[in-house]
Coordinates of C-alpha atoms (C1' of nucleotides) in Angstrom, one line a residue:
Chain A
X1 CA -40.9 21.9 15.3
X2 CA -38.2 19.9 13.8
X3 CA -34.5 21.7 13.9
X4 CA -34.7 22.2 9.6
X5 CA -38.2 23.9 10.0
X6 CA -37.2 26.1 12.7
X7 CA -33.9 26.8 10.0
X8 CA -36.3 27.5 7.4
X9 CA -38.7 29.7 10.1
X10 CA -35.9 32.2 10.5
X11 CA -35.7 34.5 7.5
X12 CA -32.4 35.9 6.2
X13 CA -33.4 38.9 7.5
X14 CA -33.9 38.1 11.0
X15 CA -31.1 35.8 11.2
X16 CA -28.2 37.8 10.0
X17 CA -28.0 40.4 12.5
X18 CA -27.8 37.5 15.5
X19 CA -24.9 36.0 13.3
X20 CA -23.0 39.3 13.4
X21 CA -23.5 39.6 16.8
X22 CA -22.5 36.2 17.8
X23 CA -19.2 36.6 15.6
X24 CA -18.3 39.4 17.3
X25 CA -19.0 38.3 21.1
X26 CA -17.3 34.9 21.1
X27 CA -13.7 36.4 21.6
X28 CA -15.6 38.4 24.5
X29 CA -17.0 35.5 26.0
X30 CA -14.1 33.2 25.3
X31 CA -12.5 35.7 28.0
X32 CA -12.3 34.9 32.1
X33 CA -14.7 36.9 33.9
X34 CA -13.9 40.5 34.5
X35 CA -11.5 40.6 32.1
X36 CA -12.6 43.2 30.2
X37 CA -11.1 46.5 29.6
X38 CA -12.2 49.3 31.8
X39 CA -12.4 53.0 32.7
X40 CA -11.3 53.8 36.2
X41 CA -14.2 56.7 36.7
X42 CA -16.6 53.5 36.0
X43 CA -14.6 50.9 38.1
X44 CA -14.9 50.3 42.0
X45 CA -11.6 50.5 43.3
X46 CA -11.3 51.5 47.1
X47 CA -7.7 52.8 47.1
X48 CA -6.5 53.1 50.8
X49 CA -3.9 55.7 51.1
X50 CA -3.0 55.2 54.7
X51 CA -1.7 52.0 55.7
X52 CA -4.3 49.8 57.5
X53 CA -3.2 48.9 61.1
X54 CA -4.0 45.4 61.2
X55 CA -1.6 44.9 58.2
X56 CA 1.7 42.8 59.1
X57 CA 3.3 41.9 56.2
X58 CA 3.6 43.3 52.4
X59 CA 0.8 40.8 50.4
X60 CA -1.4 41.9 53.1
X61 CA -0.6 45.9 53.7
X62 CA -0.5 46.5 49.8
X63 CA -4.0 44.2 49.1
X64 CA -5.6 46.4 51.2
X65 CA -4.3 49.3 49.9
X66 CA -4.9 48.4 46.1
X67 CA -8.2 47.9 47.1
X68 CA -8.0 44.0 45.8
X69 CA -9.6 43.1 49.5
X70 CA -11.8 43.9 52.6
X71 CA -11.9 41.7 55.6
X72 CA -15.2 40.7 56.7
X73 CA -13.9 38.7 59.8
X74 CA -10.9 37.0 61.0
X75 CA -9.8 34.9 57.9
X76 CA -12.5 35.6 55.9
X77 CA -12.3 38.3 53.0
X78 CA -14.4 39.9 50.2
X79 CA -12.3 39.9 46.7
X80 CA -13.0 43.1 45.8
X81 CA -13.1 44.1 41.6
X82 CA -9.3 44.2 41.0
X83 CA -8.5 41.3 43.6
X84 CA -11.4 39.0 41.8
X85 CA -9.5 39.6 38.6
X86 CA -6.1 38.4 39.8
X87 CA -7.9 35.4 41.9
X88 CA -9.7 34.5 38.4
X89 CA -6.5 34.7 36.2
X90 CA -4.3 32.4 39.1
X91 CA -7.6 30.0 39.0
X92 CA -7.4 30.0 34.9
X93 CA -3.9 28.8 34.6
X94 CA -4.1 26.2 37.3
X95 CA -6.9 24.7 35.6
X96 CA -5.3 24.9 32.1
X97 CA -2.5 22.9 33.8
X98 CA -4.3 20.4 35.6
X99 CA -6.4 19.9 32.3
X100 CA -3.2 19.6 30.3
X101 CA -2.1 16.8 32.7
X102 CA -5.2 15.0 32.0
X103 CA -7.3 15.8 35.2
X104 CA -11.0 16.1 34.7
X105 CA -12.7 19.0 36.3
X106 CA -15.7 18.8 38.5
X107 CA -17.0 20.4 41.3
X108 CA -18.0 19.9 44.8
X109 CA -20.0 21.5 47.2
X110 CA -19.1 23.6 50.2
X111 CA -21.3 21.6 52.7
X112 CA -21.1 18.1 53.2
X113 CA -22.8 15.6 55.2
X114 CA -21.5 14.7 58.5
X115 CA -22.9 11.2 57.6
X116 CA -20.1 11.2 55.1
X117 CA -17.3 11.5 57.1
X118 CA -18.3 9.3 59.7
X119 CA -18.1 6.6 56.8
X120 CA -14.3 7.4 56.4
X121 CA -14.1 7.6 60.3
X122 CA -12.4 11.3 59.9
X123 CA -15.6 13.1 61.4
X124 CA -14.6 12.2 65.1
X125 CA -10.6 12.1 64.1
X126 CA -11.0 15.9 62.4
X127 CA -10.4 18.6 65.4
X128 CA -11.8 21.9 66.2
X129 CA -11.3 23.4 63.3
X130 CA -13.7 21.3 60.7
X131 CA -17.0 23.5 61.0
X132 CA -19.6 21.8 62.3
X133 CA -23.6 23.1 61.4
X134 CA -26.9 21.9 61.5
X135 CA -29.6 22.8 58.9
X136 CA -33.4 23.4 60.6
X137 CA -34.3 20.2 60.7
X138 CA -31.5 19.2 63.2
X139 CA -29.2 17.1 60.1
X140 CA -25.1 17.6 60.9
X141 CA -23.6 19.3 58.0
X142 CA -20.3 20.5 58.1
X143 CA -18.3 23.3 55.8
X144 CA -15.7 20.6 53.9
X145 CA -12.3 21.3 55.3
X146 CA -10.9 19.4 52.3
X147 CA -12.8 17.1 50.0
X148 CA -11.3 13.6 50.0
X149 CA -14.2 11.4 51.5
X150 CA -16.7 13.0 48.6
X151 CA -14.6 12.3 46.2
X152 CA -14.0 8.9 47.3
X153 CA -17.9 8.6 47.4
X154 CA -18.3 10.0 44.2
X155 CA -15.7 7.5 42.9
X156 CA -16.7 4.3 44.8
X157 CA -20.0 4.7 43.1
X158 CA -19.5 4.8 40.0
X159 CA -16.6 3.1 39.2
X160 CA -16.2 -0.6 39.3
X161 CA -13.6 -1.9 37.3
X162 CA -9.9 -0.9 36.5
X163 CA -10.4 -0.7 32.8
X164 CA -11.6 2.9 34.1
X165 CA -8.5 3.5 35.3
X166 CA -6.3 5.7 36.1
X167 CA -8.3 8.8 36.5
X168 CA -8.1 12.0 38.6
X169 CA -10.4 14.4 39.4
X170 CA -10.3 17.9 40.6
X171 CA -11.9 20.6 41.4
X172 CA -11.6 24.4 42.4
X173 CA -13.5 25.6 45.6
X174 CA -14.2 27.1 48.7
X175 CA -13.4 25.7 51.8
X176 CA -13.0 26.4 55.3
X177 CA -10.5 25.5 58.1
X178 CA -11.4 27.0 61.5
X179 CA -7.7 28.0 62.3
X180 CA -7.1 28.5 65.7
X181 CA -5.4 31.9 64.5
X182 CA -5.6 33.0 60.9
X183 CA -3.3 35.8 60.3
X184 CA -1.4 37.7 57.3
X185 CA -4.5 38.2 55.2
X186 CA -5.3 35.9 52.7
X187 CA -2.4 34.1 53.6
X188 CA -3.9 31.9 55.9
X189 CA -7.3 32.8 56.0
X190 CA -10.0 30.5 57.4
X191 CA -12.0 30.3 54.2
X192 CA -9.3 30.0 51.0
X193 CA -9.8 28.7 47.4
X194 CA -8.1 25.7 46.8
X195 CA -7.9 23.7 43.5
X196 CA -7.6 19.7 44.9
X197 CA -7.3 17.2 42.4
X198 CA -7.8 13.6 43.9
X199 CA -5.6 10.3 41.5
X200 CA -7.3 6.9 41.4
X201 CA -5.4 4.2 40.2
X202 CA -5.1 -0.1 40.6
X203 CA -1.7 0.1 42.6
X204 CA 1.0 2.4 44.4
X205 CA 3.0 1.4 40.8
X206 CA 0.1 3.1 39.0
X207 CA -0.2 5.8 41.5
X208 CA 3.0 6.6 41.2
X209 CA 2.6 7.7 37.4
X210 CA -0.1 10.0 38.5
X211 CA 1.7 11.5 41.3
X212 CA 4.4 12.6 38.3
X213 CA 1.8 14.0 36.5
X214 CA 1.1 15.9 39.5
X215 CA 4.3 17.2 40.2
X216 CA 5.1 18.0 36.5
X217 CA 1.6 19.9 36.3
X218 CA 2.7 22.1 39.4
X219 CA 6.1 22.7 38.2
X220 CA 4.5 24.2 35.0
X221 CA 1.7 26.1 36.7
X222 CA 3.9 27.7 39.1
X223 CA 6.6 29.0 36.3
X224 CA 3.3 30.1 34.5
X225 CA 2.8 32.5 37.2
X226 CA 6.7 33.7 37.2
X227 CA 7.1 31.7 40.4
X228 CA 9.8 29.8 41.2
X229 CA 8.6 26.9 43.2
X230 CA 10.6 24.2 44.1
X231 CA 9.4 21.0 45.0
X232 CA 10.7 20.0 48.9
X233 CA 10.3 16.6 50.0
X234 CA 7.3 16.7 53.0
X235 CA 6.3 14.2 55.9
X236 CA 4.5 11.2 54.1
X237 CA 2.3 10.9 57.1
X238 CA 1.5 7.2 58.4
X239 CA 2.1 5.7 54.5
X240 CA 5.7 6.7 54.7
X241 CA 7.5 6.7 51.0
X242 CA 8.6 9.0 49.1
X243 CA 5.7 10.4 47.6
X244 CA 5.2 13.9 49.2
X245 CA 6.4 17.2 48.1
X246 CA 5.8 20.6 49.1
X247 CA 5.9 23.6 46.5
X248 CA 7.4 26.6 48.2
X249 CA 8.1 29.9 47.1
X250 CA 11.4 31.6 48.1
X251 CA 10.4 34.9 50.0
X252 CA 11.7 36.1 53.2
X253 CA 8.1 36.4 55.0
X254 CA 7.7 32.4 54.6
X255 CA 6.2 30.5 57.4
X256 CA 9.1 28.0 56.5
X257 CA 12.4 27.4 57.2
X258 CA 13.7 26.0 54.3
X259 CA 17.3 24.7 53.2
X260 CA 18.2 24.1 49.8
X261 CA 20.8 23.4 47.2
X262 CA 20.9 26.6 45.1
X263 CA 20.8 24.8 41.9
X264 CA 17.3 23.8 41.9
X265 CA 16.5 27.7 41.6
X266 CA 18.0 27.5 37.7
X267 CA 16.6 24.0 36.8
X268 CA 14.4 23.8 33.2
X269 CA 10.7 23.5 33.8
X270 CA 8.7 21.0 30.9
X271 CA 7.3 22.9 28.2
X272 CA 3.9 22.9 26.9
X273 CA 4.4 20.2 24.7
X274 CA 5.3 17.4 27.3
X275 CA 3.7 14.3 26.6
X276 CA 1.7 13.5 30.0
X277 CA 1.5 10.3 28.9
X278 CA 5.2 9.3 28.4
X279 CA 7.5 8.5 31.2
X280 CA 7.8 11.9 33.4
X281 CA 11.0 10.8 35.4
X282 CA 13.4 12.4 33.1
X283 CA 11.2 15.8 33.5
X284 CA 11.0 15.1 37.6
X285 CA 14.6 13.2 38.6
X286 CA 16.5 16.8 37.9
X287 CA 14.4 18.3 40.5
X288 CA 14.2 15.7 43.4
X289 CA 18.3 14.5 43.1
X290 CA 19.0 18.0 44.7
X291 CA 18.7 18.7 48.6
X292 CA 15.6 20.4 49.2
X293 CA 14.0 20.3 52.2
X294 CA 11.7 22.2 55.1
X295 CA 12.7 22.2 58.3
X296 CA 10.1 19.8 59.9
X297 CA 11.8 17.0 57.6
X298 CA 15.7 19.1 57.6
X299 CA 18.2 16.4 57.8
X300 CA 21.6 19.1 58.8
X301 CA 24.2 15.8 58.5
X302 CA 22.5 14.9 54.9
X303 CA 22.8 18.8 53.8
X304 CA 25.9 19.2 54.8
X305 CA 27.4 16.2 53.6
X306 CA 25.5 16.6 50.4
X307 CA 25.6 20.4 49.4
X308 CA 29.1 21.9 48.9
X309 CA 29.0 25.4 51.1
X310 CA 28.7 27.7 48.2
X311 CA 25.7 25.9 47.1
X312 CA 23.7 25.6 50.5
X313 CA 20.8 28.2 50.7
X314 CA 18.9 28.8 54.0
X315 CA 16.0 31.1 53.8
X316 CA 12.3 30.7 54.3
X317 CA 9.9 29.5 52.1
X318 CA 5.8 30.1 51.5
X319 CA 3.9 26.5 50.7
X320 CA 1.7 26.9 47.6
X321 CA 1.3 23.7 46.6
X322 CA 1.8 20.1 48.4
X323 CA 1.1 16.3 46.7
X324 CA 1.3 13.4 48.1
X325 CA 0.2 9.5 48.0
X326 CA -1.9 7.9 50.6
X327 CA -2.9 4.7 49.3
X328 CA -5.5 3.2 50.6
X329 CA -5.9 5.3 53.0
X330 CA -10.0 6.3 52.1
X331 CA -10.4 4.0 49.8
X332 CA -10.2 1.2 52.0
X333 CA -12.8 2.2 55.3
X334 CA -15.5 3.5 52.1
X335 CA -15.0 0.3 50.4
X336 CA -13.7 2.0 47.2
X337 CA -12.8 -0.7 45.1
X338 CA -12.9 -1.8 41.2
X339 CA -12.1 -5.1 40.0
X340 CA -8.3 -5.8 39.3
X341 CA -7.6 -7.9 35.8
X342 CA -8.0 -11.0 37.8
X343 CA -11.7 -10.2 38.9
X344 CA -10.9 -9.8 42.1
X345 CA -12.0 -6.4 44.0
X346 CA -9.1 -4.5 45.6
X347 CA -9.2 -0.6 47.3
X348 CA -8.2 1.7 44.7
X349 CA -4.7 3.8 45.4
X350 CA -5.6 7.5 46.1
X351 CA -3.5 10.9 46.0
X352 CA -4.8 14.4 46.7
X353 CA -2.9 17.3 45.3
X354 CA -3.4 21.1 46.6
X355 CA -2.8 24.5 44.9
X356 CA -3.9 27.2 47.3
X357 CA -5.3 29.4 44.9
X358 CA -6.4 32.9 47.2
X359 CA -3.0 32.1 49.1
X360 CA -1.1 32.3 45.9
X361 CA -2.7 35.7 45.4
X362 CA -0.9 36.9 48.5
X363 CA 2.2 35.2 47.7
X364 CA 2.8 36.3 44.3
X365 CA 3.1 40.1 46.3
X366 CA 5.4 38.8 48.5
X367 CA 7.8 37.6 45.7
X368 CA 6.8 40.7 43.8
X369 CA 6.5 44.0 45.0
X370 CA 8.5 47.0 46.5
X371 CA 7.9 50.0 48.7
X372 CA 5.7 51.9 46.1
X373 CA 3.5 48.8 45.5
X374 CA 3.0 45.6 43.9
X375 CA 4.4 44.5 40.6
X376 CA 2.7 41.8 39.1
X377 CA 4.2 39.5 36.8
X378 CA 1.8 39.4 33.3
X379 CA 0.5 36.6 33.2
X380 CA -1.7 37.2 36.5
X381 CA -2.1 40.8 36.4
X382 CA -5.4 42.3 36.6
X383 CA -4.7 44.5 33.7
X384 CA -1.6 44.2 31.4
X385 CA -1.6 47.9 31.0
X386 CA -2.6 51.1 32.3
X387 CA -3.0 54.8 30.4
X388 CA -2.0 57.5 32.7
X389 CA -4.1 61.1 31.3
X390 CA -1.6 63.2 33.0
X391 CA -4.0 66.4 32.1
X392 CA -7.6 65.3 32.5
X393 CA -9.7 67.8 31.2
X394 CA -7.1 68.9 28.4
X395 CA -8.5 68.5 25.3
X396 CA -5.4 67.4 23.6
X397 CA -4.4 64.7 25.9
X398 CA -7.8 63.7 26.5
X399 CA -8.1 62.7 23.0
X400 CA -4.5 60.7 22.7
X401 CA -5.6 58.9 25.9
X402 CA -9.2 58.2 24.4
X403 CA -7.9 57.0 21.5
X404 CA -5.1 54.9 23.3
X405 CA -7.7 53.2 25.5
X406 CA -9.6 52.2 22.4
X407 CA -7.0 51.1 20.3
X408 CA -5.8 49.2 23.2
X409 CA -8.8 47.7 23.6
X410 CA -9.7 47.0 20.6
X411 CA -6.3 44.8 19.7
X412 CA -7.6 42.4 23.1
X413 CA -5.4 44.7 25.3
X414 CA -6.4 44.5 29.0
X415 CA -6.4 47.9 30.2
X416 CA -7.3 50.1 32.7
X417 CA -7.4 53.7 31.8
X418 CA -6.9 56.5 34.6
X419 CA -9.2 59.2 33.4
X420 CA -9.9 60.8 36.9
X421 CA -9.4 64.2 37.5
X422 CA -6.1 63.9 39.4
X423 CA -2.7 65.3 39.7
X424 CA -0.5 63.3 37.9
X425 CA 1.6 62.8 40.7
X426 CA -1.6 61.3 42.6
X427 CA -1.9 58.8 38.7
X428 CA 1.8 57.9 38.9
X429 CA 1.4 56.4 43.3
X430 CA -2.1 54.8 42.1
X431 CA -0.4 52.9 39.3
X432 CA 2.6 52.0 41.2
X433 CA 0.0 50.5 44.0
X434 CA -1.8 48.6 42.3
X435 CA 1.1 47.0 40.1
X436 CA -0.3 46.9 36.5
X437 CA 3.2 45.3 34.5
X438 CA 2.6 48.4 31.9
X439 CA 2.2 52.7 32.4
X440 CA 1.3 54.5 29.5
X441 CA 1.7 58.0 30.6
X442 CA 0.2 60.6 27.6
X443 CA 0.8 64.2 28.8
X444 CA 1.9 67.5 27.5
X445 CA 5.3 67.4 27.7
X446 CA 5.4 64.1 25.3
X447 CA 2.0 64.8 22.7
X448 CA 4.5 68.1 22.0
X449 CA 6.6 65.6 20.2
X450 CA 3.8 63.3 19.3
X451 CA 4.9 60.4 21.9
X452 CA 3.7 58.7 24.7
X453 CA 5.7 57.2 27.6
X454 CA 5.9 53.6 28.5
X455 CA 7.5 52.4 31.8
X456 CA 7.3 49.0 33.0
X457 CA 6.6 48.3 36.5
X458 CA 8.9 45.7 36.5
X459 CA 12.0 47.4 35.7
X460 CA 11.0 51.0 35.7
X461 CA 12.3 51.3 32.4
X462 CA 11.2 53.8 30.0
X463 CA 10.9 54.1 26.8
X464 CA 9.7 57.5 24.4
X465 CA 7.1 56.3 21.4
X466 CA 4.8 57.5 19.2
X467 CA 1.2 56.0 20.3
X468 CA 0.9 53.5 17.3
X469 CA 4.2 52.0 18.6
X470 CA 2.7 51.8 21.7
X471 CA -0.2 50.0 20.6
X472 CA 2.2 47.6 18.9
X473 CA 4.4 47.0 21.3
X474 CA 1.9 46.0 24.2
X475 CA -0.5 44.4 21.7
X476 CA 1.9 42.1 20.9
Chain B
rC1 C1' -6.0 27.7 73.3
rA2 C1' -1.9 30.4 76.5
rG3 C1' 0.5 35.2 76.8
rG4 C1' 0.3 40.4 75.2
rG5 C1' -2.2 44.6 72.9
rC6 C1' -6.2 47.3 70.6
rG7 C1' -11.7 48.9 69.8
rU8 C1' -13.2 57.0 69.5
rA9 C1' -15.5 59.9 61.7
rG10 C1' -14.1 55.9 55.6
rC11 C1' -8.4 55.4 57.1
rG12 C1' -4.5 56.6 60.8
rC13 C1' -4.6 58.5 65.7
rA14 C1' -5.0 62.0 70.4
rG15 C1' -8.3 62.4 74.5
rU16 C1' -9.0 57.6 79.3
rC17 C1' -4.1 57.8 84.3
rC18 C1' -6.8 62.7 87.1
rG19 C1' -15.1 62.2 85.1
rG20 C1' -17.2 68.3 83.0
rC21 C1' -18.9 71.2 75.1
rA22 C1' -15.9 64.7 71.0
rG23 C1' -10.8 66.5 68.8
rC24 C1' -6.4 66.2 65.0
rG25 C1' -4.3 64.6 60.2
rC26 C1' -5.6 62.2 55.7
rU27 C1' -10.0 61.1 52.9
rC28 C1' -14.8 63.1 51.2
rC29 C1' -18.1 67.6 49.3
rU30 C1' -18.1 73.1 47.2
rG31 C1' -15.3 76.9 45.0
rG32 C1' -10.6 79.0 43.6
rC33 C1' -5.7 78.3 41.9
rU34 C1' -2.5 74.7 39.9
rU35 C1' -0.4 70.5 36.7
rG36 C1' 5.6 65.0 35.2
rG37 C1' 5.6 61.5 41.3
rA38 C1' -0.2 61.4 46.3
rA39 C1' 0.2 70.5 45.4
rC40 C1' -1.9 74.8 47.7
rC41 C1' -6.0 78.3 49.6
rA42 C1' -10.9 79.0 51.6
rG43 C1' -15.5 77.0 53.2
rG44 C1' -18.3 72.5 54.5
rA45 C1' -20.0 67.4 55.7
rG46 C1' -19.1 63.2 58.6
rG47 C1' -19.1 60.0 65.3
rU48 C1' -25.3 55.6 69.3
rC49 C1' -16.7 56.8 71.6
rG50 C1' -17.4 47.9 70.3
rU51 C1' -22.1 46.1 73.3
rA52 C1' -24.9 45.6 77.9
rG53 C1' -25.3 46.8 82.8
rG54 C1' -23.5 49.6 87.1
rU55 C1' -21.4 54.1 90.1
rU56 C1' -22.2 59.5 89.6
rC57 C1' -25.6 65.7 89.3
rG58 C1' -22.7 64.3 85.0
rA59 C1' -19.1 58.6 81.9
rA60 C1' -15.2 58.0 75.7
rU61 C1' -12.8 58.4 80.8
rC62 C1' -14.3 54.8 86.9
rC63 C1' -16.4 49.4 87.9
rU64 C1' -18.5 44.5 86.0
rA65 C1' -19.7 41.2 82.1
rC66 C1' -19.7 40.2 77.1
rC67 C1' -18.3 40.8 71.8
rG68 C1' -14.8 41.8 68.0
rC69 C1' -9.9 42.5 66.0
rC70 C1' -4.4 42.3 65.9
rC71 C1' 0.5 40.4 67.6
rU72 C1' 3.8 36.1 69.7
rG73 C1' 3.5 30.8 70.4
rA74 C1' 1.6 25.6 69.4
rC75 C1' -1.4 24.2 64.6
rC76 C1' -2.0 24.7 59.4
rA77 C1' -2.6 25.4 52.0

RNA sequence: CAGGGCGUAGCGCAGUCCGGCAGCGCUCCUGGCUUGGAACCAGGAGGUCGUAGGUUCGAAUCCUACCGCCCUGACCA
């Protein structure tokens, strides 16, 4: 059947309701997965009251408790509902980013061949901690630690010629490290989500361009998140350069000792509107003329001699993010090469550039969160807002939390709505935990005067209004 | 991997030294009473004591081996 008889085939009648219905689901599809609003008595969320013994530190004590995680072994979790949702929202804006910046998405598998790494000579070089496995039939396979050799095999076969050029490719999976000792929950787990995004280009001139792109992409992924990351310069590794930085988040837990000038923590980050394209220096030169550095690369006489006392900042620091350069590093033992303008055939120049997307989970806590709980910043929360009933089962205030919830929902709110039949008191610490930015609390003691509370989780501000203003206010 | 510690109910723990009915708090279930920061009262459910072997009339407890997990270090997104 041709496409205009199979038009024709559908009568109006037939066809109209699936219109309709398609008109109304695409804002509901257009969504990230498990994003939509959501009735606590319906959800699955495993609230821990007492604090888990194995927990160390904040991200990891107050994931269990939220009920975001469960640990199935050492270094290897479950996301549970709520944790999937923040996992999903961090993955979202790192890939709006990298697309922004011009990086293609793809994706890779988990397993790769042995075979494969033997070609770059890294399966004998990569220690302990690279999983090694065999399917049934005896073949090596590995669990990919990182992804650079299949990319590079990916690349090296399709592209020939630098007319292609530049290009780079990411992608956001699972992988697994062996670490002798994961620890602090997602933190460092064994297996971890990572977004890696792999440059291609003629020469380290070319490669530089792409590294910039890199750099400005992370700055602006990181702010997205209501981090403050700052770019430290990192061991280049057997290329040498300068073309290695490591994103680190200020927080006190860090498995870094960090030293910094205290003005990179107020420099402007590029807006939406920056042309990838252009030249990035302008964006990037602000960020890399301060001292900023890590202690494995910590230079005391530079810092010193550099940074004024009132401007020198010690602290630690939690890596969420590194980029760096390394030539021809793959390209050249794979025999990754295009043709240069002259026709001759030269190893392309590669960079690899991490986010640690299930670390950044845990590291978002650590920069946000106090004794009660977390307290997410918006635009990763699980939910934006959350109506307390603060007397389930009384018909008033079961009716201007109903009604809340839908409205809510219906203006594209994200919300969770806390219709168990709990003490308020018990609503309030549950909230709290699990860190949603907004409380709507609807009880007596306001519907007397026909408003609703809302207190941010941020501030703990509150504020008296009538529940239209409420709807309007976190709707918009 | 080295050093240290821990495995007893869903969670947190006592009991192990000195062998003798498997306990406490929270959670959970039922009912009552409550309602602005994890109330209270009463009743109830829930455990192959990490696994295997050994000693013993008898093992959570003593012995041996193994497994798992946590902490510190070196390593790492």
């Amino acid at each position: 059947m041709t496409p205009a008889r199979a038009w024709k085939a559908l009568s109006p009648l037939v066809f109209s309701p699936p219109i309709r219905f398609l008109s109304q689901s695409l804002p509901e599809a257009s969504r990230i997965v498990g994003s939509t609003p959501m009735r606590l008595s319906r959800y699955f969320l495993p609230i821990l009251r007492d604090t888990p013994k194995d927990a160390e530190i904040a991200s990891h004590r107050l994931m269990l408790r939220a009920g975001m995680i469960r640990q199935e072994a050492a270094g290897i979790y479950s996301f549970l509902p709520l944790g999937l949702r923040v996992l999903k929202r961090i993955e979202q804006i790192v890939r709006e980013e990298q697309n922004r910046a011009g990086a293609i998405e793809l994706l890779m598998p988990t397993i790769q061949l042995a075979e494969l790494w033997r070609t770059s000579g890294r399966y004998d070089a990569y220690g302990p901690e690279m999983l090694r496995i065999k399917d049934q039939r005896g073949r090596e396979l590995l669990y990919g630690p990182t992804n650079e050799d299949m990319i590079t095999d990916i690349f090296r076969n399709f592209v020939r010629t630098y007319r292609e050029l530049p290009k780079i490719l990411y992608h956001i999976q699972w992988k697994f490290r062996d670490e002798i000792r994961p620890r602090f929950g997602v933190m460092r787990g064994r297996e971890f989500l990572m977004k890696d995004a792999y440059s291609f280009d003629l020469d380290e001139a070319a490669a530089r361009l792409s590294y910039n792109k890199m750099f400005v992409a992370y700055l602006r992924t990181f702010a997205r998140m209501g981090l403050k990351a700052i770019p430290m310069r990192a061991e280049t590794g057997p290329i040498g350069g300068d073309l290695s930085h490591e994103f680190l988040i200020l927080a006190e837990t860090g498995e870094s000792a960090v030293y910094c000038n205290r003005d990179v923590l107020n420099l402007p980050v590029p807006g939406a509107d920056v042309d990838y394209d252009a030249d990035l220096t302008p964006y990037i030169r602000p960020w890399t003329q301060f001292y900023a550095a890590t202690e494995d690369v910590h230079d005391p006489a530079r810092f010193e001699h550099e940074v004024p006392p009132e401007k020198r900042l010690h602290t630690r620091g939690i890596e969420v993010g590194q980029i760096f350069y390394f030539g021809t590093k793959y390209s050249d033992p794979m025999q990754a090469y295009v043709a240069g303008p002259d026709g001759m055939r030269r190893p392309v120049h590669g960079g690899s550039y991490g986010v640690g997307v299930s670390r950044l989970v845990a590291a978002i806590i650590e920069a946000f969160h106090d004794d009660a709980g977390i307290k997410w910043p918006e635009p990763v929360a699980p939910f934006k807002t959350i109506v307390l009933n603060l007397r389930q089962g009384d018909g008033a205030t079961d009716a201007a939390s109903e009604g809340l919830y839908q409205a809510l929902s219906h203006r594209g709110v994200e919300v969770l709505y806390h219709d168990l039949d709990e003490r308020q008191g018990a609503k309030f610490a549950v909230a709290d935990l699990i860190g949603i930015p907004w409380q709507v609390m609807v009880g007596p003691r306001g519907l007397a005067e026909g408003k609703v509370e809302v207190k941010s989780r941020a501030d703990g501000s509150q504020e008296l209004m009538t529940p239209a203003a409420a709807i309007d206010r976190l709707a918009g």
